[in-house]
Amino acid sequence: MPTSKAASPPRPPPPANSNFYISLLNQCAAEKSLAQTRRVHLHMKQTGFPHLSLGNKLIAAYLSSGSVDDARSVFDDMPQPHVVSWSSMISSYIRQERSQEAVALYKRMIIENLVPDEFTFSRIFRAFSDLRLFNGGRAAHGQSVVVGLQAENVYVSSSLVDFYVQFGRLGEARIIYDSVKAKDVVLSTALIVGYTKNGEDRQAIEVFGEMLSSYIPANDFTFASVLIACGNSEDLTSGRLIHGAILKSGFGSWIAPQTSLLSMYSKCGLIEDSLKVFNGIVNPNTVAWTAIIGCLLHSHREEEALSMFRSMILNSGAPNAFTLSTTLSVCSSLALFEQGMLIHAYALKSGLDANRFVISALVDTYGKCGHVGMARMVFDSLSAPDLISLNSLINCYGQSGNGEEAVRLFDMTRRLGVEPNDATYVNVLAACSNSGMLEEGRRVFSLMFTDHRPGPSNDHYACMVGLLGRAGRLEEAEEMLSKVQKPDKVLWRTLLGVCKIHGKLDMAKWAARKVLELDPGDEGTYILLSNIYASLGQWKEVINIKCLIREMGFKKDPAVSWIYVNKEIHTFMAGDQSHPDGELIYKELEELIEKTKGLGYVPDTSFVLQQMDEFETERSLFYHSEKLAVAFGVLSSRGTACNSITIFKNLRVCGDCHNWIKLVSKVIGKEIIARDAKRFHNYRDGLCSCGDYW
DNA sequence: ATAGGGTTAG
């Protein structure tokens, strides 16, 4: 117990003109003018007025004009600031996100045996949760109980509920909630939010019901929160009922419930209803714009998502970090490199390029566009890499065939003290698989048993089956699979896939049967099987399966390649004649084939999976969709500054085309990036980043 | 005192 304050001399009697300063300071506080407050303060000092006798007034004036630091220096000079001053200092620190200072002041209060009031308690918990100080907050909880404020004051209990929610302690939050006799909207809303944030959507909807039956009217915050629970649990029935309640209680044109409504509809798969709600918003704010862009993205309407982003800018909406990361996700999903760069430029201009969500979205986007170097550059701008950006970059190296770097990053993750999650392991194991790094893969996988809480999941086993199988160790792959208690479709399909690579017909048939047991309608399995027969030259079986496929009414996905030129998408199928520049493209293709033959290109007809005569076989190879796309890319980039061509294919790239594109990259002296269904191939100067292993 | 929108993997 400090004695200095208690021993300080008695305050001087208030001077005659203190009313003058009181009214001045009241005015300063009302007008929120820092300059005025400082002038008055100075005047007090110059006239020799004992200004600290009005310290509490001065603090109030400084705080309302926004200067916590001025207030603090008065506060520190005062022998005994009023509890209200303590409390408002603490509040101001919290409002300015200076939680550390808030907590320090609070602790001093306790040490000096001061009794915090309900205003202090109602804010201090937020500071503790900001700083992730669970024990500190729990101690403050105890103090609020001692003072008798916890169950009596809804302000205090609401913020306590929020505090426990931030630490995922729903049990404690519920106890607080139950302890309050006179519950109100805010308390109930805080608990609803808690349940939704922790994946307990049913509970959230239940609390909402309890609220209604105890005649506590919901407000805009409540509606906004409970709708999240409806969306997450795809509970359209409750969602629609709540939509009605919102309209009835007059919140129909309030922005937060509207935003939640449109998200709820899209989570329930009703994107048209989302758009309807959005169109009803008179002045969409940044949150609403971001929400609708996200809805379109998740409904796989990427083009519309992008045009929504454009209309946002046209309507002078102000994108923030949330908006940019969402829109980058759209670019990533379509692998739109130019668009991604535009958003990167926007981020740089607006200073949002330091936001970690934006950074990890950029890493992902550049990675998904095959530009590993750009992804790395953005990643390196992070002072402290986080799990998400590390995962993105690992995936990016893995997909481009640089398994060593992926593993190096994985080891770096652990050195940095960042705990790898399931996705990290999937990414790094897939990277090993992509690069044929058997021993590294085994090492990482074994770490999962010691360092990773739940151990490997089916996805991780699938990675290992792929890794072992592609390295030709089919028996080991099978053994690995046998260790899984409940193998799923993905696992069997992976085994089937590696059987195809090595032409293991018997095992393939077995794996295919297993896939079809789990999902009789899996068309990919039929196609894989037919391809295995074709590669073994068993044409009769091929025909059988193809008939079966037709009978079952599957429409087999034909091979398609595409390329973006001048923001337009150009698609090609094998032997496609439909492109307006068709003649030029075929001419270009013939020339490229001639030039590559000069470098030793020999068409490899073993990749033709249909029976035809020799001439036809060779010609059919020449008109593969990826060759057409490359030819078009070469044609349209000629004479431009662009030094890389990116093409896409919905299936895996064919082996003959792979050889050919390597040589084309040498002929034209540019990088060719090809993304197939599984990964990237970066061709440069006659070589491919995959090292011919894929 | 309570609220709506965001990043990886599958």
mmCIF file of C-alpha atoms in Angstrom, chain A residues 156-448:
data_model
loop_
_atom_site.group_PDB
_atom_site.id
_atom_site.type_symbol
_atom_site.label_atom_id
_atom_site.label_comp_id
_atom_site.label_asym_id
_atom_site.label_seq_id
_atom_site.Cartn_x
_atom_site.Cartn_y
_atom_site.Cartn_z
ATOM 1 C CA VAL A 156 -20.002 -5.875 -16.773
ATOM 2 C CA SER A 157 -21.442 -9.305 -17.453
ATOM 3 C CA SER A 158 -21.824 -8.667 -21.183
ATOM 4 C CA SER A 159 -18.197 -7.790 -21.558
ATOM 5 C CA LEU A 160 -17.222 -10.753 -19.407
ATOM 6 C CA VAL A 161 -19.178 -13.038 -21.714
ATOM 7 C CA ASP A 162 -17.309 -11.485 -24.613
ATOM 8 C CA PHE A 163 -14.001 -12.025 -22.796
ATOM 9 C CA TYR A 164 -14.560 -15.751 -22.276
ATOM 10 C CA VAL A 165 -15.841 -16.095 -25.835
ATOM 11 C CA GLN A 166 -12.582 -14.671 -27.180
ATOM 12 C CA PHE A 167 -10.779 -17.559 -25.508
ATOM 13 C CA GLY A 168 -13.264 -20.150 -26.710
ATOM 14 C CA ARG A 169 -14.454 -20.754 -23.116
ATOM 15 C CA LEU A 170 -18.129 -21.100 -23.849
ATOM 16 C CA GLY A 171 -18.777 -22.965 -20.599
ATOM 17 C CA GLU A 172 -17.672 -19.972 -18.532
ATOM 18 C CA ALA A 173 -19.514 -17.578 -20.805
ATOM 19 C CA ARG A 174 -22.684 -19.561 -20.331
ATOM 20 C CA ILE A 175 -22.307 -19.526 -16.532
ATOM 21 C CA ILE A 176 -21.942 -15.740 -16.535
ATOM 22 C CA TYR A 177 -24.977 -15.420 -18.766
ATOM 23 C CA ASP A 178 -27.048 -17.678 -16.533
ATOM 24 C CA SER A 179 -25.995 -15.781 -13.405
ATOM 25 C CA VAL A 180 -27.586 -12.561 -14.606
ATOM 26 C CA LYS A 181 -31.216 -12.187 -13.552
ATOM 27 C CA ALA A 182 -32.093 -9.167 -15.636
ATOM 28 C CA LYS A 183 -30.776 -10.246 -19.040
ATOM 29 C CA ASP A 184 -30.876 -7.828 -21.925
ATOM 30 C CA VAL A 185 -30.233 -7.757 -25.682
ATOM 31 C CA VAL A 186 -26.547 -7.075 -25.414
ATOM 32 C CA LEU A 187 -25.864 -9.896 -22.996
ATOM 33 C CA SER A 188 -27.812 -12.355 -25.137
ATOM 34 C CA THR A 189 -26.186 -11.119 -28.331
ATOM 35 C CA ALA A 190 -22.738 -11.542 -26.828
ATOM 36 C CA LEU A 191 -23.516 -15.186 -26.100
ATOM 37 C CA ILE A 192 -25.007 -15.765 -29.545
ATOM 38 C CA VAL A 193 -21.846 -14.357 -31.089
ATOM 39 C CA GLY A 194 -19.806 -16.604 -28.839
ATOM 40 C CA TYR A 195 -21.561 -19.719 -30.013
ATOM 41 C CA THR A 196 -21.305 -18.808 -33.708
ATOM 42 C CA LYS A 197 -17.617 -17.941 -33.425
ATOM 43 C CA ASN A 198 -16.946 -21.323 -31.904
ATOM 44 C CA GLY A 199 -18.950 -23.382 -34.342
ATOM 45 C CA GLU A 200 -21.895 -23.989 -32.018
ATOM 46 C CA ASP A 201 -24.537 -22.746 -34.382
ATOM 47 C CA ARG A 202 -27.430 -24.741 -32.985
ATOM 48 C CA GLN A 203 -26.759 -23.305 -29.534
ATOM 49 C CA ALA A 204 -26.652 -19.797 -30.950
ATOM 50 C CA ILE A 205 -30.048 -20.234 -32.549
ATOM 51 C CA GLU A 206 -31.336 -21.675 -29.288
ATOM 52 C CA VAL A 207 -30.224 -18.645 -27.271
ATOM 53 C CA PHE A 208 -31.990 -16.492 -29.830
ATOM 54 C CA GLY A 209 -35.131 -18.512 -29.154
ATOM 55 C CA GLU A 210 -34.718 -18.075 -25.377
ATOM 56 C CA MET A 211 -34.476 -14.353 -25.953
ATOM 57 C CA LEU A 212 -37.708 -14.266 -27.873
ATOM 58 C CA SER A 213 -39.556 -16.286 -25.250
ATOM 59 C CA SER A 214 -38.408 -13.959 -22.491
ATOM 60 C CA TYR A 215 -39.655 -11.002 -24.518
ATOM 61 C CA ILE A 216 -36.268 -9.389 -25.012
ATOM 62 C CA PRO A 217 -36.530 -7.654 -28.378
ATOM 63 C CA ALA A 218 -33.672 -8.349 -30.763
ATOM 64 C CA ASN A 219 -31.773 -5.468 -32.307
ATOM 65 C CA ASP A 220 -29.738 -5.127 -35.498
ATOM 66 C CA PHE A 221 -26.657 -6.662 -33.841
ATOM 67 C CA THR A 222 -28.635 -9.684 -32.702
ATOM 68 C CA PHE A 223 -30.165 -10.314 -36.099
ATOM 69 C CA ALA A 224 -26.808 -9.906 -37.795
ATOM 70 C CA SER A 225 -25.231 -12.437 -35.456
ATOM 71 C CA VAL A 226 -27.887 -15.106 -35.378
ATOM 72 C CA LEU A 227 -28.053 -15.134 -39.168
ATOM 73 C CA ILE A 228 -24.422 -16.231 -39.256
ATOM 74 C CA ALA A 229 -25.434 -19.277 -37.264
ATOM 75 C CA CYS A 230 -28.236 -19.972 -39.755
ATOM 76 C CA GLY A 231 -25.826 -19.669 -42.653
ATOM 77 C CA ASN A 232 -23.149 -21.863 -41.093
ATOM 78 C CA SER A 233 -25.608 -24.610 -40.319
ATOM 79 C CA GLU A 234 -27.397 -24.069 -43.635
ATOM 80 C CA ASP A 235 -30.606 -23.675 -41.691
ATOM 81 C CA LEU A 236 -32.648 -21.966 -44.344
ATOM 82 C CA THR A 237 -35.895 -22.387 -42.427
ATOM 83 C CA SER A 238 -34.685 -20.365 -39.454
ATOM 84 C CA GLY A 239 -32.960 -17.966 -41.817
ATOM 85 C CA ARG A 240 -36.181 -17.208 -43.647
ATOM 86 C CA LEU A 241 -38.127 -16.822 -40.397
ATOM 87 C CA ILE A 242 -35.537 -14.375 -39.133
ATOM 88 C CA HIS A 243 -35.641 -12.504 -42.422
ATOM 89 C CA GLY A 244 -39.364 -12.037 -41.770
ATOM 90 C CA ALA A 245 -38.731 -10.941 -38.183
ATOM 91 C CA ILE A 246 -36.206 -8.377 -39.377
ATOM 92 C CA LEU A 247 -38.730 -6.852 -41.747
ATOM 93 C CA LYS A 248 -41.468 -6.869 -39.112
ATOM 94 C CA SER A 249 -39.360 -5.216 -36.452
ATOM 95 C CA GLY A 250 -38.254 -2.457 -38.764
ATOM 96 C CA PHE A 251 -34.615 -3.448 -39.281
ATOM 97 C CA GLY A 252 -35.144 -4.222 -42.956
ATOM 98 C CA SER A 253 -33.020 -1.357 -44.146
ATOM 99 C CA TRP A 254 -30.258 -1.606 -41.534
ATOM 100 C CA ILE A 255 -26.936 -2.449 -43.011
ATOM 101 C CA ALA A 256 -25.619 -5.138 -40.631
ATOM 102 C CA PRO A 257 -28.670 -7.426 -40.771
ATOM 103 C CA GLN A 258 -28.863 -6.942 -44.532
ATOM 104 C CA THR A 259 -25.228 -7.941 -44.944
ATOM 105 C CA SER A 260 -25.703 -10.985 -42.774
ATOM 106 C CA LEU A 261 -28.829 -11.906 -44.695
ATOM 107 C CA LEU A 262 -27.087 -11.939 -48.026
ATOM 108 C CA SER A 263 -24.262 -14.056 -46.642
ATOM 109 C CA MET A 264 -26.744 -16.440 -45.101
ATOM 110 C CA TYR A 265 -28.540 -16.947 -48.413
ATOM 111 C CA SER A 266 -25.337 -17.661 -50.270
ATOM 112 C CA LYS A 267 -24.217 -20.164 -47.646
ATOM 113 C CA CYS A 268 -27.549 -21.897 -48.164
ATOM 114 C CA GLY A 269 -26.835 -21.998 -51.881
ATOM 115 C CA LEU A 270 -29.293 -19.273 -52.837
ATOM 116 C CA ILE A 271 -27.008 -16.771 -54.502
ATOM 117 C CA GLU A 272 -29.901 -15.169 -56.374
ATOM 118 C CA ASP A 273 -31.507 -14.270 -53.046
ATOM 119 C CA SER A 274 -28.183 -12.835 -51.895
ATOM 120 C CA LEU A 275 -28.103 -10.608 -54.940
ATOM 121 C CA LYS A 276 -31.697 -9.579 -54.325
ATOM 122 C CA VAL A 277 -30.875 -8.499 -50.777
ATOM 123 C CA PHE A 278 -27.730 -6.747 -51.936
ATOM 124 C CA ASN A 279 -29.589 -4.833 -54.620
ATOM 125 C CA GLY A 280 -31.978 -3.636 -51.944
ATOM 126 C CA ILE A 281 -29.178 -1.955 -50.009
ATOM 127 C CA VAL A 282 -29.287 1.749 -50.758
ATOM 128 C CA ASN A 283 -25.726 2.639 -49.852
ATOM 129 C CA PRO A 284 -23.609 -0.480 -49.609
ATOM 130 C CA ASN A 285 -20.576 0.054 -47.382
ATOM 131 C CA THR A 286 -17.245 -1.707 -47.629
ATOM 132 C CA VAL A 287 -18.441 -4.645 -45.560
ATOM 133 C CA ALA A 288 -21.510 -5.195 -47.745
ATOM 134 C CA TRP A 289 -19.508 -4.962 -50.972
ATOM 135 C CA THR A 290 -16.953 -7.402 -49.611
ATOM 136 C CA ALA A 291 -19.676 -9.776 -48.510
ATOM 137 C CA ILE A 292 -21.330 -9.936 -51.920
ATOM 138 C CA ILE A 293 -17.976 -10.423 -53.673
ATOM 139 C CA GLY A 294 -17.296 -13.304 -51.314
ATOM 140 C CA CYS A 295 -20.726 -14.799 -51.951
ATOM 141 C CA LEU A 296 -20.165 -14.760 -55.696
ATOM 142 C CA LEU A 297 -16.742 -16.306 -55.227
ATOM 143 C CA HIS A 298 -18.092 -19.144 -53.108
ATOM 144 C CA SER A 299 -20.872 -19.745 -55.601
ATOM 145 C CA HIS A 300 -18.215 -20.132 -58.300
ATOM 146 C CA ARG A 301 -19.355 -17.073 -60.158
ATOM 147 C CA GLU A 302 -15.904 -15.598 -60.326
ATOM 148 C CA GLU A 303 -16.475 -13.341 -63.317
ATOM 149 C CA GLU A 304 -19.407 -11.689 -61.595
ATOM 150 C CA ALA A 305 -17.358 -11.347 -58.432
ATOM 151 C CA LEU A 306 -14.774 -9.393 -60.373
ATOM 152 C CA SER A 307 -17.316 -7.152 -62.034
ATOM 153 C CA MET A 308 -18.813 -6.555 -58.595
ATOM 154 C CA PHE A 309 -15.391 -5.389 -57.430
ATOM 155 C CA ARG A 310 -15.254 -3.046 -60.410
ATOM 156 C CA SER A 311 -18.669 -1.596 -59.654
ATOM 157 C CA MET A 312 -17.570 -1.104 -56.078
ATOM 158 C CA ILE A 313 -14.728 1.120 -57.270
ATOM 159 C CA LEU A 314 -16.975 2.905 -59.766
ATOM 160 C CA ASN A 315 -19.462 3.604 -56.986
ATOM 161 C CA SER A 316 -16.647 5.056 -54.897
ATOM 162 C CA GLY A 317 -16.614 2.165 -52.474
ATOM 163 C CA ALA A 318 -13.396 2.000 -50.491
ATOM 164 C CA PRO A 319 -11.841 -1.470 -50.602
ATOM 165 C CA ASN A 320 -10.016 -2.435 -47.437
ATOM 166 C CA ALA A 321 -7.822 -5.400 -46.566
ATOM 167 C CA PHE A 322 -10.873 -7.681 -46.342
ATOM 168 C CA THR A 323 -12.017 -6.652 -49.796
ATOM 169 C CA LEU A 324 -8.614 -7.093 -51.376
ATOM 170 C CA SER A 325 -8.000 -10.526 -49.923
ATOM 171 C CA THR A 326 -11.432 -11.677 -51.056
ATOM 172 C CA THR A 327 -10.931 -10.313 -54.552
ATOM 173 C CA LEU A 328 -7.467 -11.824 -54.733
ATOM 174 C CA SER A 329 -9.081 -15.131 -53.925
ATOM 175 C CA VAL A 330 -11.196 -14.683 -57.024
ATOM 176 C CA CYS A 331 -8.068 -14.052 -59.094
ATOM 177 C CA SER A 332 -6.444 -17.078 -57.560
ATOM 178 C CA SER A 333 -9.388 -19.267 -58.350
ATOM 179 C CA LEU A 334 -9.265 -18.327 -62.043
ATOM 180 C CA ALA A 335 -5.472 -17.862 -62.056
ATOM 181 C CA LEU A 336 -5.803 -14.300 -63.309
ATOM 182 C CA PHE A 337 -2.268 -13.009 -63.159
ATOM 183 C CA GLU A 338 -2.805 -9.527 -64.610
ATOM 184 C CA GLN A 339 -5.846 -8.868 -62.454
ATOM 185 C CA GLY A 340 -3.906 -10.063 -59.421
ATOM 186 C CA MET A 341 -1.119 -7.627 -60.194
ATOM 187 C CA LEU A 342 -3.622 -4.778 -60.498
ATOM 188 C CA ILE A 343 -4.888 -5.510 -57.032
ATOM 189 C CA HIS A 344 -1.353 -5.783 -55.763
ATOM 190 C CA ALA A 345 -0.733 -2.307 -57.206
ATOM 191 C CA TYR A 346 -3.860 -1.035 -55.499
ATOM 192 C CA ALA A 347 -2.651 -2.515 -52.219
ATOM 193 C CA LEU A 348 0.708 -0.787 -52.570
ATOM 194 C CA LYS A 349 -0.919 2.554 -53.306
ATOM 195 C CA SER A 350 -3.314 2.350 -50.397
ATOM 196 C CA GLY A 351 -0.790 0.985 -47.934
ATOM 197 C CA LEU A 352 -2.707 -2.264 -47.516
ATOM 198 C CA ASP A 353 0.228 -4.308 -48.769
ATOM 199 C CA ALA A 354 1.453 -4.808 -45.219
ATOM 200 C CA ASN A 355 -1.718 -6.556 -44.107
ATOM 201 C CA ARG A 356 -1.062 -10.235 -43.506
ATOM 202 C CA PHE A 357 -4.357 -11.332 -45.044
ATOM 203 C CA VAL A 358 -3.546 -9.409 -48.202
ATOM 204 C CA ILE A 359 -0.037 -10.813 -48.251
ATOM 205 C CA SER A 360 -1.084 -14.420 -47.923
ATOM 206 C CA ALA A 361 -3.767 -13.931 -50.553
ATOM 207 C CA LEU A 362 -1.143 -12.443 -52.869
ATOM 208 C CA VAL A 363 1.250 -15.322 -52.240
ATOM 209 C CA ASP A 364 -1.551 -17.717 -53.073
ATOM 210 C CA THR A 365 -2.618 -15.832 -56.187
ATOM 211 C CA TYR A 366 0.866 -15.533 -57.643
ATOM 212 C CA GLY A 367 1.465 -19.152 -56.794
ATOM 213 C CA LYS A 368 -1.739 -20.289 -58.493
ATOM 214 C CA CYS A 369 -0.671 -18.303 -61.550
ATOM 215 C CA GLY A 370 2.654 -20.156 -61.642
ATOM 216 C CA HIS A 371 4.727 -17.093 -60.774
ATOM 217 C CA VAL A 372 6.710 -18.517 -57.906
ATOM 218 C CA GLY A 373 9.237 -15.681 -57.928
ATOM 219 C CA MET A 374 6.546 -13.059 -57.388
ATOM 220 C CA ALA A 375 4.996 -15.149 -54.647
ATOM 221 C CA ARG A 376 8.344 -15.369 -52.910
ATOM 222 C CA MET A 377 8.939 -11.639 -53.241
ATOM 223 C CA VAL A 378 5.645 -10.850 -51.535
ATOM 224 C CA PHE A 379 6.259 -13.475 -48.881
ATOM 225 C CA ASP A 380 9.653 -11.976 -48.088
ATOM 226 C CA SER A 381 8.017 -8.639 -47.302
ATOM 227 C CA LEU A 382 6.605 -10.234 -44.159
ATOM 228 C CA SER A 383 8.685 -9.549 -41.098
ATOM 229 C CA ALA A 384 7.152 -12.499 -39.294
ATOM 230 C CA PRO A 385 5.716 -15.145 -41.625
ATOM 231 C CA ASP A 386 2.495 -16.671 -40.339
ATOM 232 C CA LEU A 387 1.082 -20.118 -40.863
ATOM 233 C CA ILE A 388 -1.243 -19.170 -43.700
ATOM 234 C CA SER A 389 1.388 -17.457 -45.819
ATOM 235 C CA LEU A 390 3.833 -20.290 -45.171
ATOM 236 C CA ASN A 391 1.240 -22.843 -46.221
ATOM 237 C CA SER A 392 0.511 -20.888 -49.381
ATOM 238 C CA LEU A 393 4.160 -20.636 -50.317
ATOM 239 C CA ILE A 394 4.866 -24.299 -49.567
ATOM 240 C CA ASN A 395 1.957 -25.228 -51.796
ATOM 241 C CA CYS A 396 3.264 -22.919 -54.462
ATOM 242 C CA TYR A 397 6.727 -24.521 -54.522
ATOM 243 C CA GLY A 398 5.197 -27.961 -54.355
ATOM 244 C CA GLN A 399 2.966 -27.339 -57.338
ATOM 245 C CA SER A 400 5.812 -26.055 -59.435
ATOM 246 C CA GLY A 401 7.957 -29.075 -58.681
ATOM 247 C CA ASN A 402 10.430 -27.465 -56.295
ATOM 248 C CA GLY A 403 10.103 -29.983 -53.517
ATOM 249 C CA GLU A 404 13.419 -29.055 -51.881
ATOM 250 C CA GLU A 405 12.310 -25.500 -51.243
ATOM 251 C CA ALA A 406 8.933 -26.707 -49.979
ATOM 252 C CA VAL A 407 10.653 -28.962 -47.452
ATOM 253 C CA ARG A 408 13.080 -26.204 -46.502
ATOM 254 C CA LEU A 409 10.126 -23.910 -45.764
ATOM 255 C CA PHE A 410 8.453 -26.641 -43.780
ATOM 256 C CA ASP A 411 11.523 -27.016 -41.597
ATOM 257 C CA MET A 412 11.684 -23.246 -41.293
ATOM 258 C CA THR A 413 8.075 -23.214 -40.102
ATOM 259 C CA ARG A 414 8.981 -25.397 -37.170
ATOM 260 C CA ARG A 415 12.133 -23.411 -36.422
ATOM 261 C CA LEU A 416 10.102 -20.215 -36.360
ATOM 262 C CA GLY A 417 7.896 -21.741 -33.708
ATOM 263 C CA VAL A 418 4.891 -21.713 -35.990
ATOM 264 C CA GLU A 419 2.891 -24.875 -35.447
ATOM 265 C CA PRO A 420 2.205 -26.665 -38.751
ATOM 266 C CA ASN A 421 -1.414 -27.698 -39.260
ATOM 267 C CA ASP A 422 -3.071 -30.383 -41.387
ATOM 268 C CA ALA A 423 -2.808 -28.248 -44.495
ATOM 269 C CA THR A 424 0.930 -27.719 -43.986
ATOM 270 C CA TYR A 425 1.497 -31.444 -43.953
ATOM 271 C CA VAL A 426 -0.750 -32.028 -46.948
ATOM 272 C CA ASN A 427 1.143 -29.361 -48.870
ATOM 273 C CA VAL A 428 4.609 -30.562 -48.033
ATOM 274 C CA LEU A 429 3.793 -34.245 -48.590
ATOM 275 C CA ALA A 430 2.198 -33.390 -51.916
ATOM 276 C CA ALA A 431 5.325 -31.412 -52.756
ATOM 277 C CA CYS A 432 7.504 -34.448 -52.037
ATOM 278 C CA SER A 433 5.188 -36.538 -54.143
ATOM 279 C CA ASN A 434 5.352 -34.058 -57.008
ATOM 280 C CA SER A 435 9.137 -34.080 -56.929
ATOM 281 C CA GLY A 436 9.632 -37.759 -56.209
ATOM 282 C CA MET A 437 11.338 -37.062 -52.877
ATOM 283 C CA LEU A 438 10.707 -40.383 -51.243
ATOM 284 C CA GLU A 439 12.978 -40.170 -48.221
ATOM 285 C CA GLU A 440 12.076 -36.590 -47.354
ATOM 286 C CA GLY A 441 8.416 -37.499 -47.609
ATOM 287 C CA ARG A 442 8.905 -40.397 -45.235
ATOM 288 C CA ARG A 443 10.731 -38.182 -42.768
ATOM 289 C CA VAL A 444 7.948 -35.565 -42.784
ATOM 290 C CA PHE A 445 5.284 -38.216 -42.504
ATOM 291 C CA SER A 446 6.950 -39.796 -39.479
ATOM 292 C CA LEU A 447 6.989 -36.372 -37.798
ATOM 293 C CA MET A 448 3.217 -36.456 -37.889
#
